[in-house]
Coordinates of C-alpha atoms (C1' of nucleotides) in Angstrom, one line a residue:
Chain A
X160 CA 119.7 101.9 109.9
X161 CA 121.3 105.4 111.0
X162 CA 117.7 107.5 110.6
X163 CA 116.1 108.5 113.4
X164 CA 112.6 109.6 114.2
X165 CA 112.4 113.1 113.5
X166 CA 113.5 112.9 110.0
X167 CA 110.6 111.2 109.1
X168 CA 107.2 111.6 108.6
X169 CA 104.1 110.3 110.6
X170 CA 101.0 108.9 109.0
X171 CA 97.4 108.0 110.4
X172 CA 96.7 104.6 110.7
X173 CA 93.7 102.6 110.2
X174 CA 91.7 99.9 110.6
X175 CA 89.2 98.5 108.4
X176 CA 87.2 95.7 108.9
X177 CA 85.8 92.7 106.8
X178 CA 82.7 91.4 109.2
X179 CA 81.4 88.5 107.7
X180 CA 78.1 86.6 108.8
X181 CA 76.4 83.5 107.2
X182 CA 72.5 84.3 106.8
X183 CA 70.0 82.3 104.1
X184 CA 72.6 80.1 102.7
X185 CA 74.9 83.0 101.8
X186 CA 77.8 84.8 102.6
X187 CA 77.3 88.7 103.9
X188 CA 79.6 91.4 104.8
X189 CA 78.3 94.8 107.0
X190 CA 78.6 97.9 104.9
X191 CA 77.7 101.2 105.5
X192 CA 77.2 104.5 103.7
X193 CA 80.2 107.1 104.5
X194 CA 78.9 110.0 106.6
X195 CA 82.2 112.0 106.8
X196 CA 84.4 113.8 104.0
X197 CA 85.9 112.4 101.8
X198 CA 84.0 110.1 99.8
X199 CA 81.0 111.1 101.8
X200 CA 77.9 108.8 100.4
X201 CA 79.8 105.9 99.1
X202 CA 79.8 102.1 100.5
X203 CA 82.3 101.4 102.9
X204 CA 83.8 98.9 105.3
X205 CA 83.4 100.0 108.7
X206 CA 86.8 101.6 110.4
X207 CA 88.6 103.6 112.5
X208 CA 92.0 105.4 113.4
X209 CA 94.3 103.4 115.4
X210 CA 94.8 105.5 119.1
X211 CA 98.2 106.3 120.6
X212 CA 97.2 104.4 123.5
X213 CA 96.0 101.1 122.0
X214 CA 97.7 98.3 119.5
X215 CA 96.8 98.0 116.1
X216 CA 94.7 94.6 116.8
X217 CA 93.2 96.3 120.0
X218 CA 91.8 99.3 117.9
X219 CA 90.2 96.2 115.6
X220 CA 88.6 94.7 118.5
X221 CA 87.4 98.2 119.7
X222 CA 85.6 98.7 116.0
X223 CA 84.2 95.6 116.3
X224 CA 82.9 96.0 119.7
X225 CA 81.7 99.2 118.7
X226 CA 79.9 98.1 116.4
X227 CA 78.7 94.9 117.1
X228 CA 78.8 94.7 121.0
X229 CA 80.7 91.5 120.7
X230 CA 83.7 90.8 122.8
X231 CA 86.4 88.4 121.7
X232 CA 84.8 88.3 117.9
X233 CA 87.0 85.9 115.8
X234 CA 89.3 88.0 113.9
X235 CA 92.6 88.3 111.4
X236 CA 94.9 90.9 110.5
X237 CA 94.6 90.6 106.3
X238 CA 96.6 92.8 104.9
X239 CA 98.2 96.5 105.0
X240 CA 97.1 99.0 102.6
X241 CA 99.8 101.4 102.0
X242 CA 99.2 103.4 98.7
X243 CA 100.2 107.0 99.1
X244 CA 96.8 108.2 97.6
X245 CA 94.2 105.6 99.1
X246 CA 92.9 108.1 101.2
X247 CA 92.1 111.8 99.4
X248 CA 92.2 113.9 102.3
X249 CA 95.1 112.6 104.4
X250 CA 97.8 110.0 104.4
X251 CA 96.6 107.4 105.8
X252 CA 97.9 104.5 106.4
X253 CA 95.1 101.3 106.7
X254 CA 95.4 97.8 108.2
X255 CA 92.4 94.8 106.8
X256 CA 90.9 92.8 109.4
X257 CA 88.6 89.9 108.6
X258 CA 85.9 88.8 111.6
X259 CA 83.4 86.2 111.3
X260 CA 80.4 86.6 113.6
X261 CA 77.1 84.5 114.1
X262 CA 74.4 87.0 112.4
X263 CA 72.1 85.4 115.4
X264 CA 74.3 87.4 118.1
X265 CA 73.8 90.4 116.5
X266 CA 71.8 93.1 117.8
X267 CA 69.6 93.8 114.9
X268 CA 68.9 97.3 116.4
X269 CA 72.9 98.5 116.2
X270 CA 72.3 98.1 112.6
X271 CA 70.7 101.0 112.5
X272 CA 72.4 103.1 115.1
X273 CA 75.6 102.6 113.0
X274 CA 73.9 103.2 109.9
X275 CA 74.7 99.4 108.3
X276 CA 73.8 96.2 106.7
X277 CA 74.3 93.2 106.0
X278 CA 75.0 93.0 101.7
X279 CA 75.6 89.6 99.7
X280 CA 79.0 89.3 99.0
X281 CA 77.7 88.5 95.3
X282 CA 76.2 92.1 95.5
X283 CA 78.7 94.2 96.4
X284 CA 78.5 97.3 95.2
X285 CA 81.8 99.7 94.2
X286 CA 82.9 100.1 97.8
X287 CA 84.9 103.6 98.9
X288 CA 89.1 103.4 98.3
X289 CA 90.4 100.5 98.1
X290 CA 88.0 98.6 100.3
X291 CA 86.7 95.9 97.1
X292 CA 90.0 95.1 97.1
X293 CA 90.2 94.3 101.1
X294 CA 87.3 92.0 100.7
X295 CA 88.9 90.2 97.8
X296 CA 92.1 89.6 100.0
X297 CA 89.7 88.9 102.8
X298 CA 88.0 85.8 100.8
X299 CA 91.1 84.6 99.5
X300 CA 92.5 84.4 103.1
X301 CA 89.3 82.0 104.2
X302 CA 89.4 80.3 101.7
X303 CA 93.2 79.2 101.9
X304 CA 92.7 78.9 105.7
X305 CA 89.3 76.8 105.5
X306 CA 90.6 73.5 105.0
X307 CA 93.5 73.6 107.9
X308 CA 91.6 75.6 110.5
X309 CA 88.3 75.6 111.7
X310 CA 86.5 78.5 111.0
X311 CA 82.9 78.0 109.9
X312 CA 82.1 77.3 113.7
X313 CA 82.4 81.0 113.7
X314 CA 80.0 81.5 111.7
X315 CA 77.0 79.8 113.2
X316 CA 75.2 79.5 117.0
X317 CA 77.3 77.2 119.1
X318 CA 74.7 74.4 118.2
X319 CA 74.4 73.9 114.5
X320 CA 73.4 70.9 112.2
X321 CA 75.8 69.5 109.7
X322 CA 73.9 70.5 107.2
X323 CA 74.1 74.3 107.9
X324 CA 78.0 73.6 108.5
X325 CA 78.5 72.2 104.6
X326 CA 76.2 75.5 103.5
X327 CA 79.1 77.4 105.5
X328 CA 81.4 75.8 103.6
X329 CA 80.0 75.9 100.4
X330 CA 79.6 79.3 100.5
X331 CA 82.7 80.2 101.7
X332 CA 84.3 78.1 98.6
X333 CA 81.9 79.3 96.6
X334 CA 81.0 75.6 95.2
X335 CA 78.9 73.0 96.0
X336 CA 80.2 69.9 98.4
X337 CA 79.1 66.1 98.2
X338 CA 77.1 65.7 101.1
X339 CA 77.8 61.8 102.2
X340 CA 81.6 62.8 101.2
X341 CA 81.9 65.6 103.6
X342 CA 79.9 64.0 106.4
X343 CA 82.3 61.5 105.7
X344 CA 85.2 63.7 106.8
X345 CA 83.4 65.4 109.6
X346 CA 82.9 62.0 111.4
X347 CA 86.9 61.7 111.2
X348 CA 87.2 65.1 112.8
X349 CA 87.2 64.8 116.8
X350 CA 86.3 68.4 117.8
X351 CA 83.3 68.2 116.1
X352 CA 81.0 66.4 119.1
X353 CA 77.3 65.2 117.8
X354 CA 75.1 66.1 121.1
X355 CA 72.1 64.6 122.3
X356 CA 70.0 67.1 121.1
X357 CA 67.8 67.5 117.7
X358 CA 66.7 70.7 115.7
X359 CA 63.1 70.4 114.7
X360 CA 63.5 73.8 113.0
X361 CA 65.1 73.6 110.2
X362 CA 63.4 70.2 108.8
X363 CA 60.0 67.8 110.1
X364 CA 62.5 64.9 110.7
X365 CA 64.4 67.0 112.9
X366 CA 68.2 66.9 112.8
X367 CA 71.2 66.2 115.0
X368 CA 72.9 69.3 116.2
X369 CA 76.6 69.5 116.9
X370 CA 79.0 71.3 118.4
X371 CA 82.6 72.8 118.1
X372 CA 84.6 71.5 121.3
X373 CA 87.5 74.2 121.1
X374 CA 89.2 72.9 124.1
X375 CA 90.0 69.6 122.1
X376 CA 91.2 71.5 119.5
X377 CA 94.7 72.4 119.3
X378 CA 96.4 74.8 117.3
X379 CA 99.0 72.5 116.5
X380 CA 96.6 69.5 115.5
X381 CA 95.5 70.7 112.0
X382 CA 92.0 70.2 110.9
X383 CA 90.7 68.9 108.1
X384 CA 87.7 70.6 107.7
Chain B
X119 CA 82.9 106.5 110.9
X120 CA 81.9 110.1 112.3
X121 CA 85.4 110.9 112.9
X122 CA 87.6 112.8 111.4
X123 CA 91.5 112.8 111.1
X124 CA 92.3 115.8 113.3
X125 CA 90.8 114.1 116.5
X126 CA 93.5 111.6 116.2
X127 CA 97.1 111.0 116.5
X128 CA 99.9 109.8 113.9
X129 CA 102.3 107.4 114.5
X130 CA 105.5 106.5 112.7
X131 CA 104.9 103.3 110.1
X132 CA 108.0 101.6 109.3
X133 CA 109.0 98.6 107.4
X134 CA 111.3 95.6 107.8
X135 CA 112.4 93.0 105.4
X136 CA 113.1 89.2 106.3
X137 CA 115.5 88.6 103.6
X138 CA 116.0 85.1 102.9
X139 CA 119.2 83.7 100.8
X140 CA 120.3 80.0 100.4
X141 CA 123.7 78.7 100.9
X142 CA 125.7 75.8 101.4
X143 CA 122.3 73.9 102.4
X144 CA 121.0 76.3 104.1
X145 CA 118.5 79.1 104.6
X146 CA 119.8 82.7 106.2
X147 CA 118.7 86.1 106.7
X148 CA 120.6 88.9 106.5
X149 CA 120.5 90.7 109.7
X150 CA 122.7 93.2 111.8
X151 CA 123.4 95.2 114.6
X152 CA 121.7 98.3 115.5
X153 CA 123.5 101.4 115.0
X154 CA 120.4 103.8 116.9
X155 CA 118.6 103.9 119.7
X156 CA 116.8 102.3 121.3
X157 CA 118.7 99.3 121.3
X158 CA 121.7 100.0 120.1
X159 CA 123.9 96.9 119.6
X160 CA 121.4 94.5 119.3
X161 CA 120.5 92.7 116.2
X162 CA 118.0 93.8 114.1
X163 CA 116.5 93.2 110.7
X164 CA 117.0 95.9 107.7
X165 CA 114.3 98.3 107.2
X166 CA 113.1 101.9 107.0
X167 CA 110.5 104.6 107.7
X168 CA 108.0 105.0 105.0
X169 CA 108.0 108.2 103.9
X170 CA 105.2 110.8 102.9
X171 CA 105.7 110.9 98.9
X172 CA 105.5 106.7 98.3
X173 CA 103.5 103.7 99.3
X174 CA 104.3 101.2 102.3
X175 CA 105.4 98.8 99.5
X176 CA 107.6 101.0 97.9
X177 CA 109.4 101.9 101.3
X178 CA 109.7 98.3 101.6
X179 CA 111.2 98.2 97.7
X180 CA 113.6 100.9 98.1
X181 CA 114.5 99.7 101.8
X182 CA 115.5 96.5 99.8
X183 CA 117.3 98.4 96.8
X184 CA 119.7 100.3 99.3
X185 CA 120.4 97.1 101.1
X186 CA 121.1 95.1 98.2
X187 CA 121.5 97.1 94.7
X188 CA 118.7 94.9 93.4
X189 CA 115.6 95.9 92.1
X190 CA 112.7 93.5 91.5
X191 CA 113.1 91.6 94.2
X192 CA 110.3 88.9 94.9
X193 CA 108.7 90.2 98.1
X194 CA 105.2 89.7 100.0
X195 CA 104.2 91.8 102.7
X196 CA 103.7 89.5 106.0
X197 CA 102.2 91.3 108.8
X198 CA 101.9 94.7 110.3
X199 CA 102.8 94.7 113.8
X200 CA 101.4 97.3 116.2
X201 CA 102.0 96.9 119.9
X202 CA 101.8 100.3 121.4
X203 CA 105.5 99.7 123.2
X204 CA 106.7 97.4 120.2
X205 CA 109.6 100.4 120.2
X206 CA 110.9 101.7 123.3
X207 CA 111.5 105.1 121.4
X208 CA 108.1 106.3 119.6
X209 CA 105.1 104.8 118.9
X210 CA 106.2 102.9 115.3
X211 CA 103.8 100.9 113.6
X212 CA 105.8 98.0 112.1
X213 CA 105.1 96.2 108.4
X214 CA 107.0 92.8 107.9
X215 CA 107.8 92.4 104.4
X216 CA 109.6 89.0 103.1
X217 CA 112.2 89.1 100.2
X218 CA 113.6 86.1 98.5
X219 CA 116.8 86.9 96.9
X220 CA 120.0 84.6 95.3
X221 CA 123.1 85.0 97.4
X222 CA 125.1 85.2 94.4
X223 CA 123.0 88.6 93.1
X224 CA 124.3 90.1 96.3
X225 CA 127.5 92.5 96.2
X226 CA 129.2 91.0 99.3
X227 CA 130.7 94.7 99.6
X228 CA 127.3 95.9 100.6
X229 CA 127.8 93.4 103.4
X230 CA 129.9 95.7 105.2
X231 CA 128.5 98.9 103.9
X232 CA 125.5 98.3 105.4
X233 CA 127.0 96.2 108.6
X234 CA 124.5 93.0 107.8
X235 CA 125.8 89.5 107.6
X236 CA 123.7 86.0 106.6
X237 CA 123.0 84.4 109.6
X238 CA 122.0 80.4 109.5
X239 CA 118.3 80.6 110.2
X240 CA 119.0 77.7 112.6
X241 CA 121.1 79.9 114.5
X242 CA 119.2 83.3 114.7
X243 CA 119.8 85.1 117.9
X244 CA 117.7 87.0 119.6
X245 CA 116.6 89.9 118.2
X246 CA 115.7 93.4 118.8
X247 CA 111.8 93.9 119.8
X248 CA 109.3 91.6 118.2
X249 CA 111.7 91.2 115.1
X250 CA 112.0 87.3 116.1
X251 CA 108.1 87.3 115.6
X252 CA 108.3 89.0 111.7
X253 CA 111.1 85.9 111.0
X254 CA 108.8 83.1 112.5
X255 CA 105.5 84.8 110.6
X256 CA 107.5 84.9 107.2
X257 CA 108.3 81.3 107.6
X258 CA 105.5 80.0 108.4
X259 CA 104.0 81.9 105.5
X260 CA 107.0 80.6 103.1
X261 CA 106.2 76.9 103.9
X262 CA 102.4 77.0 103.7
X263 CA 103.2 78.9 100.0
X264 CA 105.3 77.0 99.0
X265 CA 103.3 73.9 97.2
X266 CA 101.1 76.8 95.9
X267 CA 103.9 78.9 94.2
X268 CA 106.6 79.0 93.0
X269 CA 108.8 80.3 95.7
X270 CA 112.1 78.4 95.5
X271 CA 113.4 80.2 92.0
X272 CA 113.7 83.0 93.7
X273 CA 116.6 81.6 96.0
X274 CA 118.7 80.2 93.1
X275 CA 120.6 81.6 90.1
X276 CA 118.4 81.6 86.7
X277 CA 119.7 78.1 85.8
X278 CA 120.0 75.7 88.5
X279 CA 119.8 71.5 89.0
X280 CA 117.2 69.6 90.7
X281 CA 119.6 68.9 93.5
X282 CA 119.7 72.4 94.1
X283 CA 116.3 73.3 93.3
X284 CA 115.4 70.2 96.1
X285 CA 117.8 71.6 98.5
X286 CA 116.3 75.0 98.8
X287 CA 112.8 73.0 99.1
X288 CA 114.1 71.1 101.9
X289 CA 115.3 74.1 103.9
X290 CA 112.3 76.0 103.3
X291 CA 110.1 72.9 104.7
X292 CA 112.8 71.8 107.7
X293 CA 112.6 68.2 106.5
X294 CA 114.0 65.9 103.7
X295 CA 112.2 64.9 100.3
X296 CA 113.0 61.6 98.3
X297 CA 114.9 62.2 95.7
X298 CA 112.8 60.2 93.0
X299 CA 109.5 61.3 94.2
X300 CA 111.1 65.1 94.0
X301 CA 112.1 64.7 90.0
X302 CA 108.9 63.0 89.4
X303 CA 106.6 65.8 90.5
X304 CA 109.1 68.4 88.9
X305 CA 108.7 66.2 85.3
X306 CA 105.3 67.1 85.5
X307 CA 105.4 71.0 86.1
X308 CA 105.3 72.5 82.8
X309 CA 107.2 76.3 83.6
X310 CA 110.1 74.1 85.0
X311 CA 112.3 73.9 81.7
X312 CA 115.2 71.6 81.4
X313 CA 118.1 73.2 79.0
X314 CA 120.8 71.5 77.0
X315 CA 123.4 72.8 79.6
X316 CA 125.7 71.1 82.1
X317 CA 126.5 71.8 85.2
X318 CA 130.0 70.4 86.0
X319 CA 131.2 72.5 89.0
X320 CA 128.9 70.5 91.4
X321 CA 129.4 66.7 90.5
X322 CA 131.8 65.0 88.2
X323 CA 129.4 63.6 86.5
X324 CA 127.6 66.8 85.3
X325 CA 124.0 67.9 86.3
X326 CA 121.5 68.7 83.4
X327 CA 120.5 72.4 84.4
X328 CA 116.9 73.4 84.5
X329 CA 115.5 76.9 84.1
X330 CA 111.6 78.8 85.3
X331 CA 109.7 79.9 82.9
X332 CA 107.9 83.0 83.5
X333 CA 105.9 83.8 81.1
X334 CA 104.6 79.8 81.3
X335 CA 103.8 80.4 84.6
X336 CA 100.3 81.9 85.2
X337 CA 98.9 83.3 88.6
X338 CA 96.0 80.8 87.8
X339 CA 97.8 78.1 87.4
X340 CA 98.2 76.2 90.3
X341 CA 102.0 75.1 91.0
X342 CA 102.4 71.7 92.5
X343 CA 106.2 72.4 93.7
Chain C
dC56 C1' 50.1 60.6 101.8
dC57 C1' 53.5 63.5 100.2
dA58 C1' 56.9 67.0 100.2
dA59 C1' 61.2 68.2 102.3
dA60 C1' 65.3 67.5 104.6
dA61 C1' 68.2 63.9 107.2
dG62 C1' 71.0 60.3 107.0
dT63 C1' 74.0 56.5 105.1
dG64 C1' 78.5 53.0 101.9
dT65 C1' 80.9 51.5 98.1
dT66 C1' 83.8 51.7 94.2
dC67 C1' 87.1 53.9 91.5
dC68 C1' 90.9 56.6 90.4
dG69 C1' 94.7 59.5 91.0
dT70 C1' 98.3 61.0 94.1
dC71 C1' 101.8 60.3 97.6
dT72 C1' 105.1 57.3 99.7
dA73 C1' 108.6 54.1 100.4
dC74 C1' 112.4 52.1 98.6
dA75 C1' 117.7 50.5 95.8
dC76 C1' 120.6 50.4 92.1
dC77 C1' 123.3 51.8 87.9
dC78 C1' 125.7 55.8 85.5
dA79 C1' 129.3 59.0 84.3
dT80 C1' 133.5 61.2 85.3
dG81 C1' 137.4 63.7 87.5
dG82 C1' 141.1 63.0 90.2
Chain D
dC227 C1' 139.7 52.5 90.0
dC228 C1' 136.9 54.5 93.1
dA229 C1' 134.5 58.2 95.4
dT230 C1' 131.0 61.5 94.3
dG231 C1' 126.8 63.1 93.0
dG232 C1' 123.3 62.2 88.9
dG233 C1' 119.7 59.8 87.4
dT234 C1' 115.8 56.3 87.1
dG235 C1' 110.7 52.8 88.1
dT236 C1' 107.4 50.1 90.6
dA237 C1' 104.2 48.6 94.1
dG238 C1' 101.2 49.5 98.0
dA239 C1' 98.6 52.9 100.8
dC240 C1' 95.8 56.5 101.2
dG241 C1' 92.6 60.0 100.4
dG242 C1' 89.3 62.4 97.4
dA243 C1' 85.4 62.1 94.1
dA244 C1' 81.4 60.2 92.2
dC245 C1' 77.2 58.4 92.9
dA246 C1' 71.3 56.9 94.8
dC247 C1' 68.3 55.4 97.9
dT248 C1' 65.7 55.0 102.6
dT249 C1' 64.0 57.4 106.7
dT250 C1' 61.1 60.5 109.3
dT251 C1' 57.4 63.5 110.1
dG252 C1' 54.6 67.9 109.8
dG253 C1' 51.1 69.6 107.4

DNA sequence: CCAAAAGTGTTCCGTCTACACCCATGG
DNA sequence: CCATGGGTGTAGACGGAACACTTTTGG
């Protein structure tokens, strides 16, 4: 408590960024190959250093913007990863962030500019560092969070059918729900508004498409999704 | 992900620890009063500047150590906090750690070495920069753990009674807990051990005292405390 | 007409909650 | 002998889990 700055060392800082999107029943992260030294060549979360004239969770919005074109992309710090070696060339210090975006708003075309894709999570290769590990705390985080805050709305178009929702789900728990049982629940749940309208998409019946009204939900009324 | 480290500027990453003790019914954190600038006087949490040679963790472990002479102290890192004018002084990238230490581990001596006294959570003052924000995060993240893992030992000597063990539970959750409900939940936790001693310093009567076992206790192993 | 997805209720079981009295003992 | 904290059981409410069939319609 007596330090002061100049004893002390600086370090870079980081973000890193878990972008998750919902595509074909599954769960996918974007991934690139590294096209800077080190670890040039390997899989990698997509990142950047934190600027002296921006906060921590502004430099993660910029990334995502960046690289998605998104503003206002649903997003959580994860966690803080410290270890004195994680990076070979430099120290550098690197904060998680988790996003969930709709794969529909994303401009196919950046994929390329940026040199990504979207990967399973089931296929993930060995990424760069520590990044498998920033993914595992990245899953663990939505899955604790999933059943006392909505966040599968994030992960589909504003209009979706309750049966895509419970394929968020399930995939985000990695197991399969009872369909009448969670239905059942959903009906209970009062920002989740059935609209008039029916997707002929998906199925020859057609099905009802919902939506998430965020002003009726409050933070403090917990869901129970 | 073209970038490289020279384009880009450092910043100082510190740590601060929310450490949480339990007495006389209640839940405190060990804060004190500046003795640097900026914001000399005010009160502040404990921490430290990571340095070059050792991970953020470890700055937050030996932080800890100096503070209280104990080593292995349960701790969970809580959030990094990154305003850009978080600290008046430099730009200081901040990570919140949470400890979890027993009051009567703690060599009140240090107390004034270090200029920190326990401060009823209830009665927390205002504190220097967002530190009030690291307290209310570690909370929140101690009562959402808590029915997850076992937390509470961590608070109390290695042999304690179920009054005790409840007490600590009630802090940590800011409401009461029927007493007959509590034991009957605890009867059916298998690393919660009851012993052949007595405890006769709280009651007249004599408490049975009860003991965690560790090695019992698996990560995968859901607690129901 | 049939394949494919949408939609719909009931029963059972386990868990949480509310609730009040006797016990042992030191002073 | 009494004040103090320790210790115990039961009944009702509630929520989660299991489970199968009918509907609609595009091709």
């Amino acid at each position: 408590m007596t330090t002061f700055y100049s004893e002390h060392s600086k370090a870079y800082v980081s973000v890193d960024c878990i972008i998750f999107g919902f595509d074909e029943g599954h769960l996918r992260i974007l991934i690139g190959k590294r096209q800077m030294d080190p670890g040039r060549g390997e899989w990698s979360l997509y990142g950047g250093f934190v600027n002296h004239n921006e906060s921590v969770d502004e430099a993660a919005s910029r990334v995502l913007y960046e690289l998605t074109g998104i503003k206002n992309i649903y997003m959580k710090q994860v966690h803080t990863f410290g270890a004195v070696d994680r990076d070979p060339g430099e120290r550098v210090i690197s904060v998680a962030y988790c996003a969930l975006i709709n794969v529909k708003d994303y401009d196919q075309s950046l994929l390329e500019e940026h040199e990504v894709q979207w990967v399973d999570l089931e296929k993930l290769p060995k990424l760069y560092s520590d990044h498998n590990k920033m993914v595992n705390k990245a899953i663990t985080m939505l899955r604790r969070r999933i059943n006392t805050e909505p966040l599968s709305f994030n992960l589909l178009p504003e209009l979706f059918t309750l049966t895509q929702l419970q394929h968020v789900n399930e995939a985000i728990l990695g197991e399969e729900i009872d369909k009448r049982n969670f239905r059942k629940k959903i009906k209970t749940i009062d920002f989740i508004e059935k609209t008039d309208l029916i997707d002929k998409e998906t199925s020859k019946r057609g099905a009802a498409l919902y939506r998430f009204n965020k002003t009726m939900y409050r933070e403090e009324s917990v869901s129970k999704l």
